[in-house]
PDB file of C-alpha atoms in Angstrom:
ATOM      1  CA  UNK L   1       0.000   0.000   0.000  1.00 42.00           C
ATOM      2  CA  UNK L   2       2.882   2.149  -0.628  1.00 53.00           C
ATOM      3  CA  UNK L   3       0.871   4.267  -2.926  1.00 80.00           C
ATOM      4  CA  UNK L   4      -1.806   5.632  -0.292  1.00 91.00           C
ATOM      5  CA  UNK L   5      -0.914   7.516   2.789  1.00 93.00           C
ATOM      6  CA  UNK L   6      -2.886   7.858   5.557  1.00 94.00           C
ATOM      7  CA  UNK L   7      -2.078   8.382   8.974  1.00 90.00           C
ATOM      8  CA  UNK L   8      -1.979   5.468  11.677  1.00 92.00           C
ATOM      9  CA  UNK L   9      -3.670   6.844  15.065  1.00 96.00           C
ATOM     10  CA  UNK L  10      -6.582   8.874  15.716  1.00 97.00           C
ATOM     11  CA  UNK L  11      -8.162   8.951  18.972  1.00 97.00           C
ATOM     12  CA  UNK L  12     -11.593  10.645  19.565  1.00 97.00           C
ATOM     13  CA  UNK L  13     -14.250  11.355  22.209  1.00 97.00           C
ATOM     14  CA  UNK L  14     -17.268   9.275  21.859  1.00 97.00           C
ATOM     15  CA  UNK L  15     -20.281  11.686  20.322  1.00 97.00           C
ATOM     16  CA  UNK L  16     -17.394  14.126  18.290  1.00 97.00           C
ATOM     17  CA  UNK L  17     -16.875  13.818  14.904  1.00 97.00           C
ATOM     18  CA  UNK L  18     -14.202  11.659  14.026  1.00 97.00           C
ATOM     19  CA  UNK L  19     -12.334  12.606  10.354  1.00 97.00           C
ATOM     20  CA  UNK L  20      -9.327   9.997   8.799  1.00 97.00           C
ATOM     21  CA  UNK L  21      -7.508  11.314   5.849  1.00 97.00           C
ATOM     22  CA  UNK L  22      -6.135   9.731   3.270  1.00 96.00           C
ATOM     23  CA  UNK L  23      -3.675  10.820   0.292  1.00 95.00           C
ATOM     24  CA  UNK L  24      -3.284   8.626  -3.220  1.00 91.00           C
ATOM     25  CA  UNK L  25      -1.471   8.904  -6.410  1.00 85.00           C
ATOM     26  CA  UNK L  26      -3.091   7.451  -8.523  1.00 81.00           C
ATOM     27  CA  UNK L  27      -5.287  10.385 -10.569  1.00 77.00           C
ATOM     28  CA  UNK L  28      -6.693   7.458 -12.808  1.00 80.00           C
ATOM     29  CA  UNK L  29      -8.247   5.513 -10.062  1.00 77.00           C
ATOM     30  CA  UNK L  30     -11.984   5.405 -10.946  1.00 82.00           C
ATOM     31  CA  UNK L  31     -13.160   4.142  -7.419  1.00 89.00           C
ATOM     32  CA  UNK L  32     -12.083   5.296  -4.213  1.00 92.00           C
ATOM     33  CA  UNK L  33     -12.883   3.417  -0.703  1.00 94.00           C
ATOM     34  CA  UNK L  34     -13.131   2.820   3.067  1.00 96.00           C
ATOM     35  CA  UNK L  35     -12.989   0.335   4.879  1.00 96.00           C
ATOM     36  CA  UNK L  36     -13.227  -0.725   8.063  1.00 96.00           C
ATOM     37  CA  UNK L  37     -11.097  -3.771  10.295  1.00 95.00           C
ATOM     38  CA  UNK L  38     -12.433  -4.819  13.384  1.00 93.00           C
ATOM     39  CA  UNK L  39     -10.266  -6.721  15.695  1.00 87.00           C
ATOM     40  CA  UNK L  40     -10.047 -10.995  14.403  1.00 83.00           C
ATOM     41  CA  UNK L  41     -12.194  -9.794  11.732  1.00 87.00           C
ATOM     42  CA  UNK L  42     -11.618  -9.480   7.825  1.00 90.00           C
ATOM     43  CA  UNK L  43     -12.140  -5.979   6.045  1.00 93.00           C
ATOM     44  CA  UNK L  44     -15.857  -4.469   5.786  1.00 93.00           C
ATOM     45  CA  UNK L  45     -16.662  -2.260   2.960  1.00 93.00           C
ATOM     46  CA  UNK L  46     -18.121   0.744   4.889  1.00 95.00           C
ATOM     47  CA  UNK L  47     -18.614   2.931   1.280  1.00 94.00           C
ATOM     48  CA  UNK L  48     -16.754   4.401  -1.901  1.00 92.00           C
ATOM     49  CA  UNK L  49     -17.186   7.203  -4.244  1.00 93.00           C
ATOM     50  CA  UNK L  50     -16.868   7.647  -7.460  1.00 90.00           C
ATOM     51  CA  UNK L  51     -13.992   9.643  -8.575  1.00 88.00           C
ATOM     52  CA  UNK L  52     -15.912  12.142 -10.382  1.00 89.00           C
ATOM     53  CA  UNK L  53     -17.998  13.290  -7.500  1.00 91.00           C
ATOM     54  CA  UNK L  54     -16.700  15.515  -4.445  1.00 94.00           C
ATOM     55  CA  UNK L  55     -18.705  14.322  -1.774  1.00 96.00           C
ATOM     56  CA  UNK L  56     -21.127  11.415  -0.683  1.00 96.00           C
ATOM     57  CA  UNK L  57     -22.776  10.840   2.783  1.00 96.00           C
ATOM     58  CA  UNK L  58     -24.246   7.657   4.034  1.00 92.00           C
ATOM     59  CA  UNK L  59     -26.331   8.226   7.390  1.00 95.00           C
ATOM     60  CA  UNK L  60     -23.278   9.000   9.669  1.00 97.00           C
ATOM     61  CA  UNK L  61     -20.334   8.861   7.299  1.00 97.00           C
ATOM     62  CA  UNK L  62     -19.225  11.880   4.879  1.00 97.00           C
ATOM     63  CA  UNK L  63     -16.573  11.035   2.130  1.00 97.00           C
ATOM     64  CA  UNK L  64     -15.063  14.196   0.756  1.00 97.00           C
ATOM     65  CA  UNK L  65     -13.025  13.280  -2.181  1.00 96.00           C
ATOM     66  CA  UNK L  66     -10.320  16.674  -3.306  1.00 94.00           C
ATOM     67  CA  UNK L  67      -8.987  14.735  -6.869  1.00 92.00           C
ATOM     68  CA  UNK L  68      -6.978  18.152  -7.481  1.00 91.00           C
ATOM     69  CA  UNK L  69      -4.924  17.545  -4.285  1.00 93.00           C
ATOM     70  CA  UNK L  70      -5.619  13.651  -4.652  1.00 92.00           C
ATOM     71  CA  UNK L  71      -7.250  13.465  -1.043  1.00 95.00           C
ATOM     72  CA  UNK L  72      -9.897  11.426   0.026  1.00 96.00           C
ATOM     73  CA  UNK L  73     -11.575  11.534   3.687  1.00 97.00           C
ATOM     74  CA  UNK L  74     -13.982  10.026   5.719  1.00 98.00           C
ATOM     75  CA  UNK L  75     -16.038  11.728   8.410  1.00 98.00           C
ATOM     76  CA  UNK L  76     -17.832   9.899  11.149  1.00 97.00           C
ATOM     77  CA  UNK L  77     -20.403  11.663  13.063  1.00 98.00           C
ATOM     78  CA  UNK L  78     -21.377  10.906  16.483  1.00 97.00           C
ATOM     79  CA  UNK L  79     -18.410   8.499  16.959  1.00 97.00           C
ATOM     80  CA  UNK L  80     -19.770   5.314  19.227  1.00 97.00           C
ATOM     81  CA  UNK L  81     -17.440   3.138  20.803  1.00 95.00           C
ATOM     82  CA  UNK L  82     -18.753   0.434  18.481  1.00 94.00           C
ATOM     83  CA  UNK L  83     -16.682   2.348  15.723  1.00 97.00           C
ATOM     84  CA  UNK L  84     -13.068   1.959  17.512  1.00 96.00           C
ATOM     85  CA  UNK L  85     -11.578  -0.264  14.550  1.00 97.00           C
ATOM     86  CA  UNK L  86      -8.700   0.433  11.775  1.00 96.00           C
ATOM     87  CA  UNK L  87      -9.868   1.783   8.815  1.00 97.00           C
ATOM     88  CA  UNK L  88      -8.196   1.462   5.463  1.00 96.00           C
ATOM     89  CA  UNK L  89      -8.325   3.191   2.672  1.00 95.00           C
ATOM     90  CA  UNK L  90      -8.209   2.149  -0.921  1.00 93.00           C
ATOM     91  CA  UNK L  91      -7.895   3.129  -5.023  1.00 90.00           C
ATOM     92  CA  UNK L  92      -8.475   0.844  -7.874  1.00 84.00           C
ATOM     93  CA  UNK L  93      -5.628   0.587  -9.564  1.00 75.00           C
ATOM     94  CA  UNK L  94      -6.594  -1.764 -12.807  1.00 71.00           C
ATOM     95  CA  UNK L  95      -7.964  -4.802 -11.659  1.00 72.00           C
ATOM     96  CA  UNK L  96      -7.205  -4.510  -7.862  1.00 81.00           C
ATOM     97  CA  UNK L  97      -7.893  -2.804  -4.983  1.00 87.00           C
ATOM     98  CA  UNK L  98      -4.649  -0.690  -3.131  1.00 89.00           C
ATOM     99  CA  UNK L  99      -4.815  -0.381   0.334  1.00 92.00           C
ATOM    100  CA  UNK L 100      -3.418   2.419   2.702  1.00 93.00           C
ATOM    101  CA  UNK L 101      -1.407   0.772   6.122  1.00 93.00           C
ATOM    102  CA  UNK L 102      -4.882   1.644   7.879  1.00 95.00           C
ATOM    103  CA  UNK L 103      -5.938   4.827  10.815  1.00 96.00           C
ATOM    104  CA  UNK L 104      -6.247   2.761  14.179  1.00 96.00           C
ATOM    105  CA  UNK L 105      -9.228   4.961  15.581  1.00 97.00           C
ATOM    106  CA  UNK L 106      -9.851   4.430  19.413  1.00 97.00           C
ATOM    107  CA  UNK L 107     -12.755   5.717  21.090  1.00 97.00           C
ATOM    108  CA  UNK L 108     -12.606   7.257  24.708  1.00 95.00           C
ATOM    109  CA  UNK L 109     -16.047   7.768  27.017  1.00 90.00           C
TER     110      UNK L 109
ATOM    111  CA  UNK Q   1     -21.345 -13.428   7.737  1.00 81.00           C
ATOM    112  CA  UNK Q   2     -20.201 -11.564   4.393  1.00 84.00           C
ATOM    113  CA  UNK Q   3     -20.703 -14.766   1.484  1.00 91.00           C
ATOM    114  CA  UNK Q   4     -16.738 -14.890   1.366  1.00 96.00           C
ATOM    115  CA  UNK Q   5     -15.788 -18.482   3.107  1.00 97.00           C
ATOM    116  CA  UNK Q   6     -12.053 -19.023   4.290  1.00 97.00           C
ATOM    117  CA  UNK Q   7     -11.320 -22.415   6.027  1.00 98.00           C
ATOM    118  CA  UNK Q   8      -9.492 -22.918   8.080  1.00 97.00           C
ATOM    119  CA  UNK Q   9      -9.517 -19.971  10.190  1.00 96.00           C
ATOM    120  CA  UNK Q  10      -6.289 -20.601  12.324  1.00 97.00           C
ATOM    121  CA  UNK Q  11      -2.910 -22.925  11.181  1.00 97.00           C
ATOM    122  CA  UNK Q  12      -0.335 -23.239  12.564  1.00 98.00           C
ATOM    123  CA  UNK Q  13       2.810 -25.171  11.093  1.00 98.00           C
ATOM    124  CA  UNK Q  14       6.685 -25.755  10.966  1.00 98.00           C
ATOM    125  CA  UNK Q  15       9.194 -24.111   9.158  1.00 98.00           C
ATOM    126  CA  UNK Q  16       9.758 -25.624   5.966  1.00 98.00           C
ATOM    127  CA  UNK Q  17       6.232 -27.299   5.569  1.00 98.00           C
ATOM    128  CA  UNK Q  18       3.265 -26.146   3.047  1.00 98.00           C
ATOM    129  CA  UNK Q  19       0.154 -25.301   3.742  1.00 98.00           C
ATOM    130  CA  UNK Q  20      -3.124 -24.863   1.324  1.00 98.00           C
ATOM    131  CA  UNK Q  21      -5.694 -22.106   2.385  1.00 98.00           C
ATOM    132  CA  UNK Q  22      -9.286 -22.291   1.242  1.00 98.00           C
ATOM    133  CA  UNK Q  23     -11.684 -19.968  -0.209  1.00 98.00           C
ATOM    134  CA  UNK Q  24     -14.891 -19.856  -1.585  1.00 98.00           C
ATOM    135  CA  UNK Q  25     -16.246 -16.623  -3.458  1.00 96.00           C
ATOM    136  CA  UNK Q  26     -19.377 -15.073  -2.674  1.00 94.00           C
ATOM    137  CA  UNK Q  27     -22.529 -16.509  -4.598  1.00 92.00           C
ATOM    138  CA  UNK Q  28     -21.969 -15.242  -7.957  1.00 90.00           C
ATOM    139  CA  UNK Q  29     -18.966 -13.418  -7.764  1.00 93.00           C
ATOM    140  CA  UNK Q  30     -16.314 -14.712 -10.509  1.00 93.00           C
ATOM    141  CA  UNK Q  31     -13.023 -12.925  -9.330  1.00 93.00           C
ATOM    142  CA  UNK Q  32     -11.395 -13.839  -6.522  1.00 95.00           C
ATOM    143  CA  UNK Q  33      -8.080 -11.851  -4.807  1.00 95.00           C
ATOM    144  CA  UNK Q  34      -5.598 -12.677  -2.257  1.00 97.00           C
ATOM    145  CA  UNK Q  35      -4.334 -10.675   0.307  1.00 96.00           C
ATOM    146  CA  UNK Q  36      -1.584 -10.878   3.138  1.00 96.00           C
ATOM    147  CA  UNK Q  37      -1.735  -8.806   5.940  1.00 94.00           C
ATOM    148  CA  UNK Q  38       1.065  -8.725   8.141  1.00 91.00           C
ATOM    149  CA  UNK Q  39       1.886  -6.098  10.855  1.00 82.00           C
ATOM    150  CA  UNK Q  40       5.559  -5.190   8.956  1.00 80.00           C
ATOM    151  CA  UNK Q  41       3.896  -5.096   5.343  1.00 79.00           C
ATOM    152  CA  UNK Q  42       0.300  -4.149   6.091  1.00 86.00           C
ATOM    153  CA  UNK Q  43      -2.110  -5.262   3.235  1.00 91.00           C
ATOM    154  CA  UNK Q  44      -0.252  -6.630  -0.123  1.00 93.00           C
ATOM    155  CA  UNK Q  45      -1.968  -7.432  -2.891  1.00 93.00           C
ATOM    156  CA  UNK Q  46      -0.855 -11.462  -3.719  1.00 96.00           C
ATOM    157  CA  UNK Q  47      -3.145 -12.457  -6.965  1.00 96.00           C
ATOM    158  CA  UNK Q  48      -6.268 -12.270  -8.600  1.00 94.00           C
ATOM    159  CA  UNK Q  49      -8.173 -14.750 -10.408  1.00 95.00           C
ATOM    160  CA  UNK Q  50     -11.077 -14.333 -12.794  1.00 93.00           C
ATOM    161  CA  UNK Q  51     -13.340 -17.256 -13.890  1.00 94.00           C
ATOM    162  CA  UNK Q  52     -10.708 -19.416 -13.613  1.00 95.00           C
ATOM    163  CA  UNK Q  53      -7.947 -18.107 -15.199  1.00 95.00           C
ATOM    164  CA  UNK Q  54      -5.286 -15.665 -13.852  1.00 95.00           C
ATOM    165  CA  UNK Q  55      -5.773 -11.816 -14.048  1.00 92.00           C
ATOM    166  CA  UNK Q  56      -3.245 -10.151 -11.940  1.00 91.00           C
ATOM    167  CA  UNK Q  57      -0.286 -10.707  -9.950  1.00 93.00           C
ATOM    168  CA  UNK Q  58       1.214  -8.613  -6.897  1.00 91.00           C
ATOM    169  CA  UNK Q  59       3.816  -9.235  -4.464  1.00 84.00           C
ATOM    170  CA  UNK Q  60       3.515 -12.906  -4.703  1.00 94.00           C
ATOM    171  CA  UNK Q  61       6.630 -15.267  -3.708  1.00 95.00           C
ATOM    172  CA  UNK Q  62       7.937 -17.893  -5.897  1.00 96.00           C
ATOM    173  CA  UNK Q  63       6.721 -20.245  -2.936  1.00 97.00           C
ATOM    174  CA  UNK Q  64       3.390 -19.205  -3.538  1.00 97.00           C
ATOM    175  CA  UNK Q  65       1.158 -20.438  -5.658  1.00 97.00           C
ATOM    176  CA  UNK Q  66      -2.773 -20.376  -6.241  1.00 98.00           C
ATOM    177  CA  UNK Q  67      -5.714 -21.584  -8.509  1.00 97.00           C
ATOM    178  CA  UNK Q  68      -9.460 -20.803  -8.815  1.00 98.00           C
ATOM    179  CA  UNK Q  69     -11.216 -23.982  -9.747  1.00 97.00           C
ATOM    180  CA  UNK Q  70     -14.332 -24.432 -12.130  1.00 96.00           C
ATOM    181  CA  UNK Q  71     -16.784 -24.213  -9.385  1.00 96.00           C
ATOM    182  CA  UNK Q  72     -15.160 -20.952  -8.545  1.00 96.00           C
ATOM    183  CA  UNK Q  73     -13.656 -21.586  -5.426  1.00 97.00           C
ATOM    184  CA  UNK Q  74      -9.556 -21.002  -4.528  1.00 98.00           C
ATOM    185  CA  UNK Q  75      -6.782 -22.415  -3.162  1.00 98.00           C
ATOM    186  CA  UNK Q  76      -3.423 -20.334  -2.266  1.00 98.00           C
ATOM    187  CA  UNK Q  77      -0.874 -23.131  -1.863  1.00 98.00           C
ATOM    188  CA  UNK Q  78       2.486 -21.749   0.712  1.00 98.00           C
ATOM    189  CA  UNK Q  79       5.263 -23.851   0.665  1.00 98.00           C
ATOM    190  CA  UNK Q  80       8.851 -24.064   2.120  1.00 98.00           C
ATOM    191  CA  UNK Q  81       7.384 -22.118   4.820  1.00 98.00           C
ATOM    192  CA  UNK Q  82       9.053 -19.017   6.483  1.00 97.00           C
ATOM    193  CA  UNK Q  83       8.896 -17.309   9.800  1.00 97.00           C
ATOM    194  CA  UNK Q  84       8.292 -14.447   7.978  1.00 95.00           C
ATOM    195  CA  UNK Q  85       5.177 -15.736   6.557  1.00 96.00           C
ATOM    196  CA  UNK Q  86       3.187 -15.716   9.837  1.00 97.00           C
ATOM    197  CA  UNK Q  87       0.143 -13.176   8.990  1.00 96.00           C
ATOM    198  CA  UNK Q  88      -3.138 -13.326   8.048  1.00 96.00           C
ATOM    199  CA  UNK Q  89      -4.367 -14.122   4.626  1.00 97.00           C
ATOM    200  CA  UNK Q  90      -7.415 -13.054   2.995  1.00 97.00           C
ATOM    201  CA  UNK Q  91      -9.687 -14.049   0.356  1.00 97.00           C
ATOM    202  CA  UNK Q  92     -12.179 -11.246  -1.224  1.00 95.00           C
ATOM    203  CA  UNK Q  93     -14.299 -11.349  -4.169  1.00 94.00           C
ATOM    204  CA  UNK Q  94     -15.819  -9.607  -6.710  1.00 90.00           C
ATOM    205  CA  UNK Q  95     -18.296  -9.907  -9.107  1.00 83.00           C
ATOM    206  CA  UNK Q  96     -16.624  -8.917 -12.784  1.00 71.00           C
ATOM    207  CA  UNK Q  97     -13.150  -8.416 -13.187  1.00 62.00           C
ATOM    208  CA  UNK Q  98     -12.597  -5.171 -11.764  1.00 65.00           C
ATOM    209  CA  UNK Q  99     -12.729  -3.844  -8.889  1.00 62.00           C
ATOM    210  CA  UNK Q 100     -15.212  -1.252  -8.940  1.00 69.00           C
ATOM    211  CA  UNK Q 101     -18.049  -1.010  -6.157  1.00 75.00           C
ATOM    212  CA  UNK Q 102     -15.368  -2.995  -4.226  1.00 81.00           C
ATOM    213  CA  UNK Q 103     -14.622  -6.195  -2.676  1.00 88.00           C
ATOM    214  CA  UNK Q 104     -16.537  -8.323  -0.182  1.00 92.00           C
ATOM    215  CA  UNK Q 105     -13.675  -9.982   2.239  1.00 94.00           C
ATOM    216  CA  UNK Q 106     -13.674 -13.125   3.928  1.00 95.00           C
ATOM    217  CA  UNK Q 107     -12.336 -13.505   7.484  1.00 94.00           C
ATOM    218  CA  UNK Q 108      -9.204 -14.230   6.959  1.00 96.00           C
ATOM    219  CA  UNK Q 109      -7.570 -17.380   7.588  1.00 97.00           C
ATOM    220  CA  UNK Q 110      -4.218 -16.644  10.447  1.00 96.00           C
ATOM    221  CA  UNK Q 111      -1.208 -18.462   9.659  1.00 97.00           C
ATOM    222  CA  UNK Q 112       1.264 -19.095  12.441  1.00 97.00           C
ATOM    223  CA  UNK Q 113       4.765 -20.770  11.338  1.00 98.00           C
ATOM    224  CA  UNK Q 114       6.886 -21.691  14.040  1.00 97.00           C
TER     225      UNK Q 114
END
């Protein structure tokens, strides 16, 4: 995943907004995506967008996609401690999926 | 329960040995991808299959090998095992050849060599 960047810690109160961000080279990728790892689980997809939109929200998640600055990011509102759990970003780059190392996001009450 | 089956879920083995891990595709889906996760590497891309015949290879050792059979399901053969191959491996699928709305992931089967 040495082609997306994202950081590897965030920790956030529960009920703030958590946001992870993500940078990617590739500026053909058609699909961006996140995804979410919870502990002795595999990887869930929680959404994607399109790479010729800027922004698409699902309930409590917001992805903001900036394809001039190639930077994808993923709000969470109303964190829950049910949402500690890495998430991973990815581009499709031809026929697969690249991943970023993943944001370990821990919850605190 | 996401329609991606890995068996077995733990193994553990010697150094030197081989070991085949299991995977059946989600109901459907024709392309299946392997994946290695390991804390040092994070999540490499090993090989994709599509209906059966090979459609893209990653970071995939010599060692390694894998096949998707005519009912669809895969097997990623490991042999001469390492330390360094200790991680978790994961099957996802797809239903075409590309990736595009994403993959569906199975568990993840946790190899342990020792």
């Amino acid at each position: 995943g040495e082609d997306v960047e994202q950081s590897l810690f965030l920790s956030v109160r529960e009920g703030d907004s958590s946001v992870i961000n993500c940078t990617y080279t590739d500026s053909s990728s058609t699909y961006l995506y996140w995804y979410k790892q919870e502990p002795g689980a595999g990887l869930q997809l929680l959404t994607y967008i399109f790479s010729n939109m800027d922004m698409k929200q699902d309930q409590r998640l917001t992805v903001l996609l900036n394809k001039k600055d190639k930077h994808l990011s993923l709000r969470i509102a109303d964190t829950q401690t049910g949402d500690s759990a890495i998430y991973f970003c990815a581009e499709s780059k031809d026929y697969k999926l690249s991943f970023g190392a993943g944001t370990t996001v821990t919850v605190r009450a | 329960d996401s329609g991606v089956t890995q068996t077995p879920k733990h193994l553990i083995t010697a150094t030197g040995q081989r070991v085949t891990l299991r995977c059946s595709p989600r109901s459907g889906d024709l392309s299946v991808y392997w994946y290695q996760q390991s804390l040092d590497q994070g999540l490499q891309f090993l090989i994709q299959y599509y209906n059966g015949e090979e459609r893209a290879k990653g970071n995939i050792l010599e060692r390694f090998s894998a096949q998707q059979f005519p009912d669809l399901h895969s097997e990623l053969n490991l042999s001469s095992l390492e330390l360094g191959d200790s991680a978790l491996y994961f099957c996802a699928s797809s239903g075409t050849g590309r990736a595009n709305y994403g993959y569906t992931f199975g568990s993840g089967t946790r190899l342990t060599v020792v």
